[in-house]
Every structure is written in C-alpha cells, then in structure tokens.
mmCIF file of N, CA and C in Angstrom:
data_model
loop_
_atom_site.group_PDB
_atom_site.id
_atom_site.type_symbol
_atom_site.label_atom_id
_atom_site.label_comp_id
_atom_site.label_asym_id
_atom_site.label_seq_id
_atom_site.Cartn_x
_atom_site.Cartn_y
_atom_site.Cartn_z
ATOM 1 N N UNK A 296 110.169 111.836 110.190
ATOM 2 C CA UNK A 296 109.480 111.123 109.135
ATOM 3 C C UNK A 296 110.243 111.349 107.830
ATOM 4 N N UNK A 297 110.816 110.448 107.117
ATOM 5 C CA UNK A 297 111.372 110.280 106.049
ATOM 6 C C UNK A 297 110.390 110.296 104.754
ATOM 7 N N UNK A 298 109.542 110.687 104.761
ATOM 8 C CA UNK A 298 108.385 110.788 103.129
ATOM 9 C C UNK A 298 108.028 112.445 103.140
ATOM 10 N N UNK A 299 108.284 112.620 101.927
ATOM 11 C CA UNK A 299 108.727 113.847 101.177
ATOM 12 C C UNK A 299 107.354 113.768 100.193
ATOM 13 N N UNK A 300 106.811 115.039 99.737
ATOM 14 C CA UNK A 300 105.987 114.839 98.800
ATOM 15 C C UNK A 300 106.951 115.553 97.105
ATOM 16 N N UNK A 301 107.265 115.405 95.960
ATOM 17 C CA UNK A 301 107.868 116.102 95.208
ATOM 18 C C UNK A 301 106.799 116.584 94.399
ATOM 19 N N UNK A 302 106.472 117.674 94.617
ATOM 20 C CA UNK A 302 105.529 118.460 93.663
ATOM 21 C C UNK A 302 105.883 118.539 92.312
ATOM 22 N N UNK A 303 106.821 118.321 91.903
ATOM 23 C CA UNK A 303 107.332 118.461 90.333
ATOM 24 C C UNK A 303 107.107 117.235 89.510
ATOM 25 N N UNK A 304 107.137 116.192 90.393
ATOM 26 C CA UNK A 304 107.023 114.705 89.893
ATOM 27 C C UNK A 304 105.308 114.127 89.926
ATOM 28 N N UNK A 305 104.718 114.886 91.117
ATOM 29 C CA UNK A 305 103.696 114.542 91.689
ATOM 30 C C UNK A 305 103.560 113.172 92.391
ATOM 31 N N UNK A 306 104.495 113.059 93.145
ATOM 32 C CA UNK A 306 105.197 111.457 93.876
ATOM 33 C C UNK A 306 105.539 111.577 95.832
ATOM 34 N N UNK A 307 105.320 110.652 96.173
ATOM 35 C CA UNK A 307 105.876 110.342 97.405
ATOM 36 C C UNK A 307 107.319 109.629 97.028
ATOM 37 N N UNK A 308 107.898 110.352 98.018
ATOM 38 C CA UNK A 308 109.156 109.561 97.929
ATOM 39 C C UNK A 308 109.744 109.135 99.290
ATOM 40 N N UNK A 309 109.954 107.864 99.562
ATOM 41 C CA UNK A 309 109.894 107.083 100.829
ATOM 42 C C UNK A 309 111.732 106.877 101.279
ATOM 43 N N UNK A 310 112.176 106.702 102.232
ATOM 44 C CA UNK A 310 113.345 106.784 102.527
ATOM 45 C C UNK A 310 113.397 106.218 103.552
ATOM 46 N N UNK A 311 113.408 105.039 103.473
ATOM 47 C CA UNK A 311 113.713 103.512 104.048
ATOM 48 C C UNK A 311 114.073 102.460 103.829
ATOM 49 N N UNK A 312 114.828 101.689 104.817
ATOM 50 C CA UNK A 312 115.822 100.603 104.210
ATOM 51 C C UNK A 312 115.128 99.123 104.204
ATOM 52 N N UNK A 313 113.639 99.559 103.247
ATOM 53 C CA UNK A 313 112.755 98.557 103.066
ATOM 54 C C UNK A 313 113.113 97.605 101.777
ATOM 55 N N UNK A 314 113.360 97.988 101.152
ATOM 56 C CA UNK A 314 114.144 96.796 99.683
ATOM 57 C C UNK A 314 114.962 96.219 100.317
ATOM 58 N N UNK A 315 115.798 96.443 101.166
ATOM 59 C CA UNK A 315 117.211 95.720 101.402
ATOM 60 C C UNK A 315 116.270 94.584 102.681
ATOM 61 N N UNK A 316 115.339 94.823 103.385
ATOM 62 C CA UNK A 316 114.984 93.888 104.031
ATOM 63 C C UNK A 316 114.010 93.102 103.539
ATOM 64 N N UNK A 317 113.107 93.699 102.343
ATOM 65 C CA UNK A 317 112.517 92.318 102.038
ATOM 66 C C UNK A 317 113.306 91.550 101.073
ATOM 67 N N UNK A 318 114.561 91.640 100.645
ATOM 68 C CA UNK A 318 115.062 90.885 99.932
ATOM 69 C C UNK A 318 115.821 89.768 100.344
ATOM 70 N N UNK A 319 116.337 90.144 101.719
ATOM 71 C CA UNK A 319 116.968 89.290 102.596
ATOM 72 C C UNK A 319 115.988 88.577 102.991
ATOM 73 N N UNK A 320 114.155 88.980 103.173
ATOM 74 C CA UNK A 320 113.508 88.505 103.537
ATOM 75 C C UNK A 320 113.453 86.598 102.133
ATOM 76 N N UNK A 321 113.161 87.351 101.058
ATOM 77 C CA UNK A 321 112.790 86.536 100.078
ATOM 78 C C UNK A 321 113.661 85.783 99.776
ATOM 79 N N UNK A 322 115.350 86.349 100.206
ATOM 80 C CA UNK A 322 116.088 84.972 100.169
ATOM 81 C C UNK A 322 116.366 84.066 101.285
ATOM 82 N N UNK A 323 115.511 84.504 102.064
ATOM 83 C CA UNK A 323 115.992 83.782 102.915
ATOM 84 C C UNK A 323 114.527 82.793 103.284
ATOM 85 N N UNK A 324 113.381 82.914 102.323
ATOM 86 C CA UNK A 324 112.124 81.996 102.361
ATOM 87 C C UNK A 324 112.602 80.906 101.322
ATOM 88 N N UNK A 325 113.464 81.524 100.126
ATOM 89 C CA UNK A 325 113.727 80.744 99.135
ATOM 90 C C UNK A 325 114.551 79.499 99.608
ATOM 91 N N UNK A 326 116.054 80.171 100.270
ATOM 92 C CA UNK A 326 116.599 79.081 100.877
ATOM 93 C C UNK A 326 115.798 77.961 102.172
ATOM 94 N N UNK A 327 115.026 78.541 102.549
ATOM 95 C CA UNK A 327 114.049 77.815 103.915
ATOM 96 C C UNK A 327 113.360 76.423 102.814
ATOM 97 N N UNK A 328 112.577 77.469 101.498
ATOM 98 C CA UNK A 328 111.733 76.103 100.167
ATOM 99 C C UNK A 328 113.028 75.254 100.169
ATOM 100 N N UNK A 329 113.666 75.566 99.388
ATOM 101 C CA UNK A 329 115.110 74.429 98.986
ATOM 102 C C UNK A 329 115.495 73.818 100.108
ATOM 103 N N UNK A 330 115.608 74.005 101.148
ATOM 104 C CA UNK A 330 115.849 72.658 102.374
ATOM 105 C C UNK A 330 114.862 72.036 102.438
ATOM 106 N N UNK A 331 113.751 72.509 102.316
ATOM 107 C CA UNK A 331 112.416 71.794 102.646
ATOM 108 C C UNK A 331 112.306 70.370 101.712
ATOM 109 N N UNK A 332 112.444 71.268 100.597
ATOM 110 C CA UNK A 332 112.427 70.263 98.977
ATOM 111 C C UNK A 332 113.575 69.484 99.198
ATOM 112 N N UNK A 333 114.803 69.740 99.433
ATOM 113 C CA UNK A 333 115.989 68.515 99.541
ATOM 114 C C UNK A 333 115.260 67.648 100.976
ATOM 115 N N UNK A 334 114.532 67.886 101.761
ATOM 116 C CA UNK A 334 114.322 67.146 102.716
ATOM 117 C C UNK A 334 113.127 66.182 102.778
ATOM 118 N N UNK A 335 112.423 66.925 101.531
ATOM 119 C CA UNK A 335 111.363 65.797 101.592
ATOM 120 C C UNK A 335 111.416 65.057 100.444
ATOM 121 N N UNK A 336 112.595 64.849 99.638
ATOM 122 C CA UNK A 336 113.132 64.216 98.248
ATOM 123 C C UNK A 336 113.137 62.356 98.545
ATOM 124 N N UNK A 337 113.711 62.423 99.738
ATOM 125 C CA UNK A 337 113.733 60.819 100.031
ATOM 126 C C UNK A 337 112.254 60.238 100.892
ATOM 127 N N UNK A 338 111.231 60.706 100.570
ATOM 128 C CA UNK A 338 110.433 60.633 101.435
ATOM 129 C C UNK A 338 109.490 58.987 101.192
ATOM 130 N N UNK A 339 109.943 58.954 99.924
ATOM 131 C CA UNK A 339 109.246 57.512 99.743
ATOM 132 C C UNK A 339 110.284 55.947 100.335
ATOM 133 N N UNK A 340 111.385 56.672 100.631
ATOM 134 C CA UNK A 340 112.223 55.521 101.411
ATOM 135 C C UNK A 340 112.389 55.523 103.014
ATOM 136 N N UNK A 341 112.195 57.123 103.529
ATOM 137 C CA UNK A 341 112.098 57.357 104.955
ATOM 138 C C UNK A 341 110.682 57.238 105.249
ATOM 139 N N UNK A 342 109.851 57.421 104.555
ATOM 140 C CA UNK A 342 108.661 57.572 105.091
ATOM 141 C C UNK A 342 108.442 58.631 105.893
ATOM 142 N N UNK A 343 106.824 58.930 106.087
ATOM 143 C CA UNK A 343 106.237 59.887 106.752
ATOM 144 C C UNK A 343 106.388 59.933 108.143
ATOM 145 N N UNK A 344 107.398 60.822 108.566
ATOM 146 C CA UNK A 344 107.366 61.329 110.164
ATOM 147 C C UNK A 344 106.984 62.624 110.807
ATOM 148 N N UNK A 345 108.286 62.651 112.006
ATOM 149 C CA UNK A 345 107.729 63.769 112.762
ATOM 150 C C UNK A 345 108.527 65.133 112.006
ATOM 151 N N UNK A 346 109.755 65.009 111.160
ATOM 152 C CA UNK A 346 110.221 65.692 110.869
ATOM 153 C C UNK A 346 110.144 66.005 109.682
ATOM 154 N N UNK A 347 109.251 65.103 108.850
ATOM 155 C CA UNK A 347 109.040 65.584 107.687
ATOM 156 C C UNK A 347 107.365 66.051 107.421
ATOM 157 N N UNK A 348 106.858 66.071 108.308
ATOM 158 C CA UNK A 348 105.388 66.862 108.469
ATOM 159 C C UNK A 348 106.466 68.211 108.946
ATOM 160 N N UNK A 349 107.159 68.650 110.154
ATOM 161 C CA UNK A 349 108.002 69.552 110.026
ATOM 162 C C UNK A 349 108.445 70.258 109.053
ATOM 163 N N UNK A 350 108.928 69.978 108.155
ATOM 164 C CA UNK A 350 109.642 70.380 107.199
ATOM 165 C C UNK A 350 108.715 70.673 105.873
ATOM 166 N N UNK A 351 107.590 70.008 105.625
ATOM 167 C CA UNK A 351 106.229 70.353 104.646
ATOM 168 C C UNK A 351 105.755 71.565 105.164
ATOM 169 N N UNK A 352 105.526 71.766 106.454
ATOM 170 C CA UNK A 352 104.563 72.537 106.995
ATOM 171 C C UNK A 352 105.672 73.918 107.364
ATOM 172 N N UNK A 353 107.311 73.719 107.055
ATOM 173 C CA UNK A 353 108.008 75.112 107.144
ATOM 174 C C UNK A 353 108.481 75.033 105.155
ATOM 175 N N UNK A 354 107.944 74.383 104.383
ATOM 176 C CA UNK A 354 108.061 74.630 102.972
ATOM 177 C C UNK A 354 106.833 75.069 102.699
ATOM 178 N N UNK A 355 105.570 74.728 103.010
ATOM 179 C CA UNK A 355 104.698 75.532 102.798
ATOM 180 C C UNK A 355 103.719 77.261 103.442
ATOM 181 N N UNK A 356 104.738 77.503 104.914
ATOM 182 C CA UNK A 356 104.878 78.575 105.197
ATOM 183 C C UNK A 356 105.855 79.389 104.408
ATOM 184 N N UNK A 357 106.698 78.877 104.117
ATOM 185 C CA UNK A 357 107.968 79.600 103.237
ATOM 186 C C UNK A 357 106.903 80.200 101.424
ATOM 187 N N UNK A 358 106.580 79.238 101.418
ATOM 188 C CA UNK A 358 105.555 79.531 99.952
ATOM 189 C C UNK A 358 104.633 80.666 100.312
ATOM 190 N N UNK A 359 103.810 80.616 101.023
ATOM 191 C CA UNK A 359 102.671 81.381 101.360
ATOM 192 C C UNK A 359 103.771 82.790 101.525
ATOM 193 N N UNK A 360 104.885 83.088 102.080
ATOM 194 C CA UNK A 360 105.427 84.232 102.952
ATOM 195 C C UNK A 360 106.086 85.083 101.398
ATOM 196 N N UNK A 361 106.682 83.539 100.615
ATOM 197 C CA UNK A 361 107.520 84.175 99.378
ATOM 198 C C UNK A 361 105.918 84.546 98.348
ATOM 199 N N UNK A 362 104.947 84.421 98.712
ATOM 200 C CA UNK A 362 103.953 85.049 98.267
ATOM 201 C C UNK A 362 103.486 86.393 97.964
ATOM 202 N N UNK A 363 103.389 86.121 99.444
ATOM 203 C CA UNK A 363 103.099 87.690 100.174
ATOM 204 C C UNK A 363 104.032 89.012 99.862
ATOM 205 N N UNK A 364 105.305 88.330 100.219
ATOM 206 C CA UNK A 364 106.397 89.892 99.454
ATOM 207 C C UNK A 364 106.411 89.889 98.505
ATOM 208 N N UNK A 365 106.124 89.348 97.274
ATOM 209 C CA UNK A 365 106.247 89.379 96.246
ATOM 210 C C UNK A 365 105.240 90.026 95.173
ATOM 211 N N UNK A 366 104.189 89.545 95.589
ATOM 212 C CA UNK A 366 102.829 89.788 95.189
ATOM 213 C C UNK A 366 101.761 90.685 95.391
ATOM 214 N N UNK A 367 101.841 90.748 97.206
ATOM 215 C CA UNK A 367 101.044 91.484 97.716
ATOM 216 C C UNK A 367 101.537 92.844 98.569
ATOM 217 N N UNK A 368 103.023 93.100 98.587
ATOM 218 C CA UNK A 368 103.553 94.178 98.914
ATOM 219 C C UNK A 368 105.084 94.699 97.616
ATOM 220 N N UNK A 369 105.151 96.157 97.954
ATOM 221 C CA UNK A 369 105.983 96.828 96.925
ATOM 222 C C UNK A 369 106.849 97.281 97.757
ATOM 223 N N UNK A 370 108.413 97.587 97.011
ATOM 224 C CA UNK A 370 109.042 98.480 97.820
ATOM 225 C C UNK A 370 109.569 99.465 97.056
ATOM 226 N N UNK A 371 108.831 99.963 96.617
ATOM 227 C CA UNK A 371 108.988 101.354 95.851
ATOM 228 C C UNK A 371 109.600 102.503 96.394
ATOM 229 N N UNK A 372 110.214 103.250 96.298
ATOM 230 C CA UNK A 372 110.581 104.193 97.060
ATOM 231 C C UNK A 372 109.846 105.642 96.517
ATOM 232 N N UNK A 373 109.663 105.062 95.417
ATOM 233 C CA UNK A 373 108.749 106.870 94.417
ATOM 234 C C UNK A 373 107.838 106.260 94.488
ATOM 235 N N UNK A 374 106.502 106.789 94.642
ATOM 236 C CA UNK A 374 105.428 106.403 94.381
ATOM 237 C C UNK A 374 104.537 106.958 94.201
ATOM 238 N N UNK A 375 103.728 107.659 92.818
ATOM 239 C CA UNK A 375 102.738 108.733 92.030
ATOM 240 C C UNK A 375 101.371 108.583 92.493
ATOM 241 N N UNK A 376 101.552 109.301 92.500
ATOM 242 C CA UNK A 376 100.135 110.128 93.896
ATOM 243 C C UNK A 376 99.029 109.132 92.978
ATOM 244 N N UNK A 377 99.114 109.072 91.913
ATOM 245 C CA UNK A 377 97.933 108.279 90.516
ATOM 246 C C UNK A 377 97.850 106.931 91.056
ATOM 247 N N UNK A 378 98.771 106.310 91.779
ATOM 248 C CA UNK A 378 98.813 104.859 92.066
ATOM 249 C C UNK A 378 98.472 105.033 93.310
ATOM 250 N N UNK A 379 98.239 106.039 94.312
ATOM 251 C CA UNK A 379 97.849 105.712 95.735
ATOM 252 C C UNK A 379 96.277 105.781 96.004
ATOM 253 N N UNK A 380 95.762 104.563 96.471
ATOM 254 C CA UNK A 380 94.472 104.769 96.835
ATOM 255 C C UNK A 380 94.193 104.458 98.579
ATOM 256 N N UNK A 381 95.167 105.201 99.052
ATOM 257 C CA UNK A 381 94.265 105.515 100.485
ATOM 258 C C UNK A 381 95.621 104.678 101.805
ATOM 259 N N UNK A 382 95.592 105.573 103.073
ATOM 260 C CA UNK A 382 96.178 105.325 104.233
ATOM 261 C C UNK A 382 95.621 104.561 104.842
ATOM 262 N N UNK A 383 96.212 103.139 105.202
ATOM 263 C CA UNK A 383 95.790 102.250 106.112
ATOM 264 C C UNK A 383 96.595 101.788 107.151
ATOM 265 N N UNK A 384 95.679 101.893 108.255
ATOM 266 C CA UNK A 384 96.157 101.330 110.118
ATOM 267 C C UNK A 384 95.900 100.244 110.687
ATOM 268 N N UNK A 385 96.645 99.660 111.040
ATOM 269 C CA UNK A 385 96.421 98.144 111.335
ATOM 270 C C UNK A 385 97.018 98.130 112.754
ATOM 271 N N UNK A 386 96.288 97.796 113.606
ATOM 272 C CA UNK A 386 96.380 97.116 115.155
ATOM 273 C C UNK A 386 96.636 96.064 115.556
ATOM 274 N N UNK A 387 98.320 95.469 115.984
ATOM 275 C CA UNK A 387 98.476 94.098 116.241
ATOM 276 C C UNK A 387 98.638 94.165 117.470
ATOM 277 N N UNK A 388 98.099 93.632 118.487
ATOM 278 C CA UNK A 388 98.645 93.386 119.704
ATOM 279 C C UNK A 388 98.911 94.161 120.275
ATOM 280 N N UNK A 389 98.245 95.603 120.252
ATOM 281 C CA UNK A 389 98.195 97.163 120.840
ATOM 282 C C UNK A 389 99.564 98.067 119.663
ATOM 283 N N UNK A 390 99.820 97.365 118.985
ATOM 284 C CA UNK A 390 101.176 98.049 118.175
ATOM 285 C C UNK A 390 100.354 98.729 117.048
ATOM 286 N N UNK A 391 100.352 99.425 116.698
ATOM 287 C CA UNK A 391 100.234 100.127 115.446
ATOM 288 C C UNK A 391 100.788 100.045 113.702
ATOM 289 N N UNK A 392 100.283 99.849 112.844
ATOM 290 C CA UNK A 392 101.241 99.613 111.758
ATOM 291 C C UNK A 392 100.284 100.560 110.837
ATOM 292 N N UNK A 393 101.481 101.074 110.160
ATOM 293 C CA UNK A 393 100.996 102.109 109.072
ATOM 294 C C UNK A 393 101.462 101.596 107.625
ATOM 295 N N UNK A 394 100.215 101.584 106.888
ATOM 296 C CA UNK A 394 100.823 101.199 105.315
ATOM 297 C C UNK A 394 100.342 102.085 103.840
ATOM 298 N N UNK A 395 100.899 102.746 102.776
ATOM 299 C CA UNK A 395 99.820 103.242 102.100
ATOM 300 C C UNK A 395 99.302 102.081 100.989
ATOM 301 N N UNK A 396 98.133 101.798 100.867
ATOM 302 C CA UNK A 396 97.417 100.914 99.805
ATOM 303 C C UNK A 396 97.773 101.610 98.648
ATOM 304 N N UNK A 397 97.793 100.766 97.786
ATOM 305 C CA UNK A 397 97.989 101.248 95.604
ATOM 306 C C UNK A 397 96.928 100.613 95.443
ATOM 307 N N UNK A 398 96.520 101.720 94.074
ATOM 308 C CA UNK A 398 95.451 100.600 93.430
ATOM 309 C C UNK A 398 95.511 99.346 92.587
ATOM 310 N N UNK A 399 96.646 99.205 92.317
ATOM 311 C CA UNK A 399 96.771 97.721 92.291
ATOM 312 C C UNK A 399 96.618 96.753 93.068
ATOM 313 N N UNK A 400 96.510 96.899 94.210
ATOM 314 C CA UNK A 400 96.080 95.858 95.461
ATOM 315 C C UNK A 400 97.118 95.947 96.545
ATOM 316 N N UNK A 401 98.308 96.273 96.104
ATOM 317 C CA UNK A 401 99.663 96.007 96.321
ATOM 318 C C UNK A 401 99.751 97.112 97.690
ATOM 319 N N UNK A 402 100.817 96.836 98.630
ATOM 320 C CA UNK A 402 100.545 98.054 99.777
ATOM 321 C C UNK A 402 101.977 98.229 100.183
ATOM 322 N N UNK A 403 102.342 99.318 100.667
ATOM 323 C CA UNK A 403 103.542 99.775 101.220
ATOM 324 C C UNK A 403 103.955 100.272 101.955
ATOM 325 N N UNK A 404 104.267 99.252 103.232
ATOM 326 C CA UNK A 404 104.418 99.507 104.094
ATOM 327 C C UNK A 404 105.509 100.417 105.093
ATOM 328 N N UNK A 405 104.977 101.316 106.052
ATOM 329 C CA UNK A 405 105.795 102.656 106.311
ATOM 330 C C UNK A 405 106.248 102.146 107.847
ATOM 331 N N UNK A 406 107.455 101.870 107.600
ATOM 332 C CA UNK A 406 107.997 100.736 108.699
ATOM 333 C C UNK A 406 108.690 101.960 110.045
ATOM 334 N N UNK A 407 108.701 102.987 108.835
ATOM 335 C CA UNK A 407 109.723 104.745 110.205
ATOM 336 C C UNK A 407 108.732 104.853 110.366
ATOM 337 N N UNK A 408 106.864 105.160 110.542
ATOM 338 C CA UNK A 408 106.321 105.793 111.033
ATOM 339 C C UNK A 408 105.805 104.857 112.783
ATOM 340 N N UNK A 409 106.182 105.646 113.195
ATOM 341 C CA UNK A 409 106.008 104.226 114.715
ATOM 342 C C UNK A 409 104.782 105.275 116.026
ATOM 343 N N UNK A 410 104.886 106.223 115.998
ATOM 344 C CA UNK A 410 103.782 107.212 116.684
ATOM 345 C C UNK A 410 102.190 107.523 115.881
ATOM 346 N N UNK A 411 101.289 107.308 116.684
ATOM 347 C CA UNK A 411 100.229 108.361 115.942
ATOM 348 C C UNK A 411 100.299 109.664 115.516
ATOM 349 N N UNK A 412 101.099 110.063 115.859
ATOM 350 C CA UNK A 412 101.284 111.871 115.567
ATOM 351 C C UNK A 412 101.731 111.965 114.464
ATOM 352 N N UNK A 413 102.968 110.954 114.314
ATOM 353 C CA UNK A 413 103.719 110.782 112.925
ATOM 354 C C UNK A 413 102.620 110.981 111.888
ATOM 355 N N UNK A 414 101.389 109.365 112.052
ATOM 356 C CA UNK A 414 100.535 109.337 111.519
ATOM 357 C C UNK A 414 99.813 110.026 111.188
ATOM 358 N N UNK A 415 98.953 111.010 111.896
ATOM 359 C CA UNK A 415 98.368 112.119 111.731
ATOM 360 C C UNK A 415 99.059 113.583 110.767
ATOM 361 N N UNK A 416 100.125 113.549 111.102
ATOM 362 C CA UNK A 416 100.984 114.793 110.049
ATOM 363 C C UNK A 416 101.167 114.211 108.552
ATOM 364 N N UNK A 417 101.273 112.784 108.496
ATOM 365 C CA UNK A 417 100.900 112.110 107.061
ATOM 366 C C UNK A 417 99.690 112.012 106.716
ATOM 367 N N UNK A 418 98.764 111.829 107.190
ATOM 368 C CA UNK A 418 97.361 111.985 106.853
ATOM 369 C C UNK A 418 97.014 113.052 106.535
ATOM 370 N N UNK A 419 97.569 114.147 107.615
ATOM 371 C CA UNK A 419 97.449 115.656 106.782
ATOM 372 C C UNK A 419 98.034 116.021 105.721
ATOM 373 N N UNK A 420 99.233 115.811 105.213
ATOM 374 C CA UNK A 420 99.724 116.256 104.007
ATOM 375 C C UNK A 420 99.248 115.107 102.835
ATOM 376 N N UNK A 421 98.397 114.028 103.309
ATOM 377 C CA UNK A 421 97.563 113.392 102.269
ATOM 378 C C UNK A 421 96.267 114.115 102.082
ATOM 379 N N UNK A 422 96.012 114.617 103.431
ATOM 380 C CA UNK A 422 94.652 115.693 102.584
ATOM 381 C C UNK A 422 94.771 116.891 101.748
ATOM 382 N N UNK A 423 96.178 117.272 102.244
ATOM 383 C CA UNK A 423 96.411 118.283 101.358
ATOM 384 C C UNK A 423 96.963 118.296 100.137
ATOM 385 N N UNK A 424 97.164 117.060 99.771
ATOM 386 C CA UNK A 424 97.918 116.348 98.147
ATOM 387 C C UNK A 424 96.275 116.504 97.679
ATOM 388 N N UNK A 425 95.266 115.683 98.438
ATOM 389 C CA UNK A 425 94.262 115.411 97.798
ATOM 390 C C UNK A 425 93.584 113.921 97.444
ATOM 391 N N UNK A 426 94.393 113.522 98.222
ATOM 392 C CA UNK A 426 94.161 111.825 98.694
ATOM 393 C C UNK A 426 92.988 111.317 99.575
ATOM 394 N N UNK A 427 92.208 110.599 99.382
ATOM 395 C CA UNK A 427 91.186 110.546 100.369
ATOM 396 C C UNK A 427 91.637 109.330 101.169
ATOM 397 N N UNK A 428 91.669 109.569 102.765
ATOM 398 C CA UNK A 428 92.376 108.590 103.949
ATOM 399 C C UNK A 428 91.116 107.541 103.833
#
C-alpha cells in the first residue's frame, strides 16, 4: 500500500500514477467532444441519421465523463486529514473499489488498494488518525 500518513503536515500522501491517467483520460474525452462537434457541423445538409445520433450520443457521453473527472473527482496526492470526510466501498460486479470522500463532495479514488485486507489496515490507521469510516 502506497499511502503514508505525515504526522508533521497532518496529510495523507498517496503514491499513484493517478494524475497521469486521468489526464490522458480528459484528453482523450476532449478529443472524442471535438470529433463529435466537427461531425455534427454539417448536419443541416446531411441530415439526421444513423451515424449522427451515433456521434451526439458519444459527444454527449464524452460531456457527462469530462464532467465527472473534473468536477466530481481529485487527484491530489497530499491530502489534509481537515479535508477528509470518511472511507468509501463500492461493489461493482463482485469487484471492490476503494475511494476516500473530501468534504467538498469531491472523492479520491485509491486505484493500488485491490484486497480487503489492504482495506482494513487503511481503515485502521484512519481510526487511529481519528477519522470516522
């Protein structure tokens, strides 16, 4: 497990190559909008088809997604115990996902923790920071 607590800072500090993937993530929703938008530019001379309901419906997944990283997740790597409000577990399809919530709304997701045990030894050194799970 790569998260460290620094008692001097009073911070988690995360050590994962999570910035570098949601950025590739966000450019690569951005470039997905801009084809979408060059593709539905002639739409009043092609008219409404099969490929341009296609192409609305992957420009407006691209919107909703460049949303979501942007808005509703952080990739902080320090993060002050003052901004964490609480460990959350999420169950997809029998998989496990671990994230810590901020109180800003914002959440950050712990992409190395892949075992419950992992989980559990972070939950413990969140009780012992003083974090309520």
């Amino acid at each position: 497990m790569k998260i460290k607590y620094n008692e001097i800072e009073k911070s988690l500090e995360i050590k994962d190559g999570i910035k570098n993937h949601y950025f590739v993530m966000k450019f690569l929703m951005i470039l997905n909008l801009l084809n979408a938008v060059l593709r539905l530019l002639n739409l009043n001379k092609t008219g409404i088809g099969f490929q341009e309901i296609i192409w609305f419906t992957l420009g407006i997944a691209s919107l909703i997604i460049l949303y979501l990283f942007t808005f509703k997740r952080t990739t902080k790597e320090k993060i002050s115990i003052a901004e964490i409000s609480g460990l959350k577990e999420k169950s997809i399809l029998g998989r496990s996902r671990f994230s810590i919530k901020l109180l800003n709304g914002k959440k950050r997701e712990l992409s190395e923790l892949k075992t419950q045990a992992e989980f559990n030894e972070l939950k413990k050194m969140f009780t012992e920071i003083g974090i309520a799970n």
